Amino acid sequence: MIETASNQQEEIPEAMLHSKPKLNISWQAIFSLLMYIFMYLPILVLAFYSFNASRFSAGWEGFTLDWYVKLFSDTRILKALQNSLTVAFSAVAISAVLGTLMAVGLSKYRFPGKSLYLGMSYLPLIVPDIAIAVATLVFLAAMQIRLSLWTIVAAHVVFCIAYIGLVVSTRLADLNPYLEEAALDLGATPVEAFFKVLLPQLMPGIISGCLLAFVLSMDDFLIASFTAGTGATTLPMEIFSRIRTGVKPDINALSVILMLTSGSLAFVAEYLRYRGEQKRS
């Protein structure tokens, strides 16, 4: 038996015994790598040139942090940032209340036309921004409302409600519906059951939706440009007005800061969503 096994091993060619395993790379992996390069290479180039000492992006003249320092002394940029933060915080605060109540109402109550209202409430998610911008501008003109910073807030509330309501409704679908009923059976009022039982469970979804809506509001250019009044310039509008004459290193530096901030908020939102799922399981 041992001799037969040794004879079979001797019959195996020498090349097969010492051959190295072949690297098996699927076309899916290559395609994914190319897509990541296509998406993130321009961002890396932009970040690289934000440290360029040259005033133009044509050539590299050395490493510097001067553009980041000058950025924080630019009064126009700081004013536009203040306007964007005012719009984003105001729109998100209003949308958090309305979006949460909308999601709870659609989830727990039945009323005539519920299916129609459900479809209409999430319509801003699929309607193009240009359509929302034009419709909002026409409505404001018909109502003879003067354009200002607060008209941008009103326009941003339209799509922020939809995003927050969608995230909260997803969270609601995974909750145990009997917890609130148990609180009512133990003597709690509907208001107490909402604030002490339901709302704490919804809080991770509310925070995630608010972070998502905040990033979208900060990044919006199209709707804000249609509904902004005189002097109500947001940060994306200020950036667009400057890059029409060429992209300068200070705009590259500002773009890097915005992308890092947006990425950090998205990471926090995803982390909160993950923690919420872990607690449920």
Short mmCIF file of C-alpha atoms in Angstrom, two decimals, residues 27-258:
data_model
loop_
_atom_site.label_atom_id
_atom_site.label_comp_id
_atom_site.label_asym_id
_atom_site.label_seq_id
_atom_site.Cartn_x
_atom_site.Cartn_y
_atom_site.Cartn_z
CA TRP A 27 -13.72 40.95 -13.30
CA GLN A 28 -15.97 42.22 -10.49
CA ALA A 29 -12.92 43.14 -8.42
CA ILE A 30 -11.29 44.91 -11.36
CA PHE A 31 -14.50 46.79 -12.14
CA SER A 32 -14.91 47.83 -8.50
CA LEU A 33 -11.31 49.06 -8.37
CA LEU A 34 -11.78 51.11 -11.54
CA MET A 35 -14.99 52.64 -10.18
CA TYR A 36 -13.29 53.62 -6.92
CA ILE A 37 -10.44 55.21 -8.87
CA PHE A 38 -12.93 57.06 -11.08
CA MET A 39 -14.81 58.40 -8.04
CA TYR A 40 -11.99 59.25 -5.66
CA LEU A 41 -9.02 60.17 -7.87
CA PRO A 42 -10.40 63.69 -8.61
CA ILE A 43 -10.87 64.22 -4.86
CA LEU A 44 -7.28 63.19 -4.19
CA VAL A 45 -6.03 65.51 -6.93
CA LEU A 46 -8.07 68.38 -5.48
CA ALA A 47 -6.69 67.73 -1.98
CA PHE A 48 -3.15 67.52 -3.40
CA TYR A 49 -3.39 70.91 -5.11
CA SER A 50 -4.89 72.55 -2.03
CA PHE A 51 -1.36 72.43 -0.58
CA ASN A 52 0.23 73.92 -3.72
CA ALA A 53 2.15 77.16 -3.18
CA SER A 54 1.19 78.37 -6.66
CA ARG A 55 -1.87 80.59 -7.10
CA PHE A 56 -2.84 78.44 -10.06
CA SER A 57 -3.26 74.68 -10.39
CA ALA A 58 -1.17 74.38 -13.55
CA GLY A 59 2.03 73.30 -11.83
CA TRP A 60 3.42 72.32 -8.46
CA GLU A 61 5.59 74.97 -6.79
CA GLY A 62 5.94 73.57 -3.28
CA PHE A 63 4.03 72.61 -0.15
CA THR A 64 2.20 75.27 1.88
CA LEU A 65 -0.66 75.68 4.35
CA ASP A 66 -1.15 79.36 3.54
CA TRP A 67 -4.39 78.76 1.63
CA TYR A 68 -5.99 77.17 4.68
CA VAL A 69 -4.84 80.10 6.85
CA LYS A 70 -6.12 82.71 4.37
CA LEU A 71 -9.40 80.86 4.06
CA PHE A 72 -10.32 81.55 7.68
CA SER A 73 -9.57 85.27 7.26
CA ASP A 74 -11.79 85.66 4.19
CA THR A 75 -14.83 87.64 5.35
CA ARG A 76 -16.97 86.70 2.34
CA ILE A 77 -16.38 83.00 2.91
CA LEU A 78 -17.09 83.31 6.63
CA LYS A 79 -20.31 85.25 5.97
CA ALA A 80 -21.45 82.66 3.42
CA LEU A 81 -20.59 79.88 5.88
CA GLN A 82 -22.64 81.62 8.57
CA ASN A 83 -25.62 81.86 6.20
CA SER A 84 -25.31 78.19 5.23
CA LEU A 85 -25.14 77.10 8.86
CA THR A 86 -28.17 79.25 9.72
CA VAL A 87 -30.16 77.72 6.87
CA ALA A 88 -29.06 74.16 7.61
CA PHE A 89 -29.69 74.28 11.38
CA SER A 90 -33.05 76.03 10.98
CA ALA A 91 -34.27 73.70 8.23
CA VAL A 92 -33.12 70.58 10.08
CA ALA A 93 -34.69 71.68 13.39
CA ILE A 94 -38.07 72.31 11.76
CA SER A 95 -37.87 69.18 9.63
CA ALA A 96 -36.90 66.98 12.60
CA VAL A 97 -40.16 67.81 14.38
CA LEU A 98 -42.41 67.69 11.32
CA GLY A 99 -40.69 64.67 9.76
CA THR A 100 -40.87 62.62 12.97
CA LEU A 101 -44.53 63.43 13.52
CA MET A 102 -45.27 62.63 9.87
CA ALA A 103 -43.55 59.24 10.09
CA VAL A 104 -45.32 58.33 13.36
CA GLY A 105 -48.69 59.44 12.01
CA LEU A 106 -48.32 57.48 8.79
CA SER A 107 -47.16 54.41 10.69
CA LYS A 108 -49.76 54.27 13.48
CA TYR A 109 -52.95 55.86 12.18
CA ARG A 110 -55.42 55.16 9.42
CA PHE A 111 -57.26 57.96 7.62
CA PRO A 112 -58.82 58.56 4.19
CA GLY A 113 -56.25 59.23 1.49
CA LYS A 114 -53.36 57.81 3.53
CA SER A 115 -51.79 56.06 0.52
CA LEU A 116 -51.96 59.25 -1.54
CA TYR A 117 -50.44 61.32 1.25
CA LEU A 118 -47.72 58.71 1.78
CA GLY A 119 -46.69 58.98 -1.86
CA MET A 120 -46.84 62.79 -1.85
CA SER A 121 -44.80 63.13 1.34
CA TYR A 122 -41.79 61.34 -0.16
CA LEU A 123 -42.13 62.93 -3.59
CA PRO A 124 -39.27 65.45 -3.00
CA LEU A 125 -36.88 62.48 -2.90
CA ILE A 126 -37.40 61.74 -6.60
CA VAL A 127 -38.42 65.14 -8.01
CA PRO A 128 -35.44 66.96 -9.63
CA ASP A 129 -34.05 69.88 -7.66
CA ILE A 130 -34.66 72.24 -10.55
CA ALA A 131 -38.39 71.43 -10.41
CA ILE A 132 -38.52 72.09 -6.65
CA ALA A 133 -36.59 75.33 -7.10
CA VAL A 134 -38.82 76.67 -9.87
CA ALA A 135 -42.03 75.60 -8.09
CA THR A 136 -40.91 77.26 -4.85
CA LEU A 137 -39.95 80.46 -6.65
CA VAL A 138 -43.30 80.61 -8.47
CA PHE A 139 -45.16 80.01 -5.19
CA LEU A 140 -43.22 82.74 -3.38
CA ALA A 141 -43.82 85.18 -6.23
CA ALA A 142 -47.54 84.37 -6.30
CA MET A 143 -47.80 84.91 -2.55
CA GLN A 144 -45.73 88.12 -2.89
CA ILE A 145 -43.21 86.93 -0.30
CA ARG A 146 -39.92 88.80 -0.41
CA LEU A 147 -36.90 86.58 -1.02
CA SER A 148 -34.49 86.38 1.89
CA LEU A 149 -32.45 83.89 3.88
CA TRP A 150 -35.63 82.49 5.40
CA THR A 151 -37.14 81.67 2.04
CA ILE A 152 -34.13 79.38 1.53
CA VAL A 153 -34.95 77.77 4.88
CA ALA A 154 -38.56 77.21 3.79
CA ALA A 155 -37.42 75.64 0.52
CA HIS A 156 -34.94 73.37 2.28
CA VAL A 157 -37.59 72.20 4.75
CA VAL A 158 -39.46 70.70 1.78
CA PHE A 159 -36.82 68.05 1.03
CA CYS A 160 -35.40 67.75 4.55
CA ILE A 161 -38.78 66.58 5.87
CA ALA A 162 -38.85 63.81 3.27
CA TYR A 163 -35.37 62.52 4.15
CA ILE A 164 -35.91 62.62 7.92
CA GLY A 165 -39.37 61.07 7.59
CA LEU A 166 -37.97 58.23 5.48
CA VAL A 167 -35.21 57.40 7.97
CA VAL A 168 -37.57 57.59 10.97
CA SER A 169 -40.20 55.43 9.25
CA THR A 170 -37.53 52.80 8.57
CA ARG A 171 -36.66 52.86 12.26
CA LEU A 172 -40.34 52.60 13.21
CA ALA A 173 -40.79 49.47 11.10
CA ASP A 174 -38.20 47.63 13.22
CA LEU A 175 -39.60 48.59 16.64
CA ASN A 176 -41.73 46.41 18.90
CA PRO A 177 -45.25 47.90 18.69
CA TYR A 178 -46.31 46.35 21.99
CA LEU A 179 -43.97 48.46 24.14
CA GLU A 180 -46.05 51.59 23.69
CA GLU A 181 -49.26 49.61 24.26
CA ALA A 182 -47.79 48.19 27.48
CA ALA A 183 -47.02 51.71 28.69
CA LEU A 184 -50.62 52.74 28.00
CA ASP A 185 -51.91 49.69 29.86
CA LEU A 186 -49.75 50.63 32.87
CA GLY A 187 -51.41 54.02 33.12
CA ALA A 188 -49.28 56.29 30.95
CA THR A 189 -51.02 58.91 28.84
CA PRO A 190 -50.47 58.85 25.03
CA VAL A 191 -48.18 61.87 25.36
CA GLU A 192 -46.13 60.22 28.12
CA ALA A 193 -45.92 56.98 26.15
CA PHE A 194 -44.64 58.91 23.13
CA PHE A 195 -41.97 60.91 24.96
CA LYS A 196 -40.83 58.23 27.41
CA VAL A 197 -41.14 55.04 25.35
CA LEU A 198 -41.35 55.73 21.62
CA LEU A 199 -39.16 58.81 21.24
CA PRO A 200 -36.03 57.33 22.94
CA GLN A 201 -36.23 54.37 20.57
CA LEU A 202 -36.61 56.66 17.56
CA MET A 203 -33.73 58.94 18.59
CA PRO A 204 -30.96 57.12 16.63
CA GLY A 205 -33.08 57.30 13.48
CA ILE A 206 -33.94 60.95 14.09
CA ILE A 207 -30.29 61.87 14.61
CA SER A 208 -29.22 59.93 11.50
CA GLY A 209 -31.91 61.63 9.42
CA CYS A 210 -30.96 65.04 10.77
CA LEU A 211 -27.29 64.52 9.93
CA LEU A 212 -28.20 63.43 6.40
CA ALA A 213 -30.54 66.41 5.94
CA PHE A 214 -27.89 68.77 7.35
CA VAL A 215 -25.29 67.62 4.80
CA LEU A 216 -27.79 67.92 1.93
CA SER A 217 -28.81 71.40 3.05
CA MET A 218 -25.21 72.57 3.36
CA ASP A 219 -24.36 71.22 -0.11
CA ASP A 220 -27.44 72.57 -1.90
CA PHE A 221 -26.80 75.15 -4.60
CA LEU A 222 -29.67 74.96 -7.08
CA ILE A 223 -32.64 75.50 -4.77
CA ALA A 224 -30.80 78.15 -2.73
CA SER A 225 -29.84 80.14 -5.83
CA PHE A 226 -33.52 80.32 -6.91
CA THR A 227 -34.90 81.31 -3.50
CA ALA A 228 -32.13 83.54 -2.10
CA GLY A 229 -32.70 87.23 -1.56
CA THR A 230 -30.22 90.09 -1.80
CA GLY A 231 -27.21 89.42 0.42
CA ALA A 232 -28.39 85.91 1.30
CA THR A 233 -25.43 84.10 -0.22
CA THR A 234 -24.79 80.56 0.94
CA LEU A 235 -21.44 78.80 0.80
CA PRO A 236 -22.10 76.79 -2.41
CA MET A 237 -23.28 80.00 -4.12
CA GLU A 238 -20.11 81.82 -3.05
CA ILE A 239 -17.94 78.95 -4.31
CA PHE A 240 -19.73 78.94 -7.67
CA SER A 241 -19.29 82.69 -8.09
CA ARG A 242 -15.53 82.31 -7.60
CA ILE A 243 -14.79 79.29 -9.77
CA ARG A 244 -16.26 80.97 -12.86
CA THR A 245 -12.94 82.80 -13.20
CA GLY A 246 -10.87 79.69 -12.44
CA VAL A 247 -10.33 77.35 -9.55
CA LYS A 248 -7.96 78.84 -6.97
CA PRO A 249 -6.11 76.94 -4.22
CA ASP A 250 -8.22 78.53 -1.49
CA ILE A 251 -11.34 77.01 -3.08
CA ASN A 252 -9.52 73.68 -3.19
CA ALA A 253 -8.79 74.01 0.52
CA LEU A 254 -12.41 74.91 1.26
CA SER A 255 -13.61 71.92 -0.77
CA VAL A 256 -11.34 69.58 1.19
CA ILE A 257 -12.71 70.90 4.49
CA LEU A 258 -16.29 70.51 3.29
#
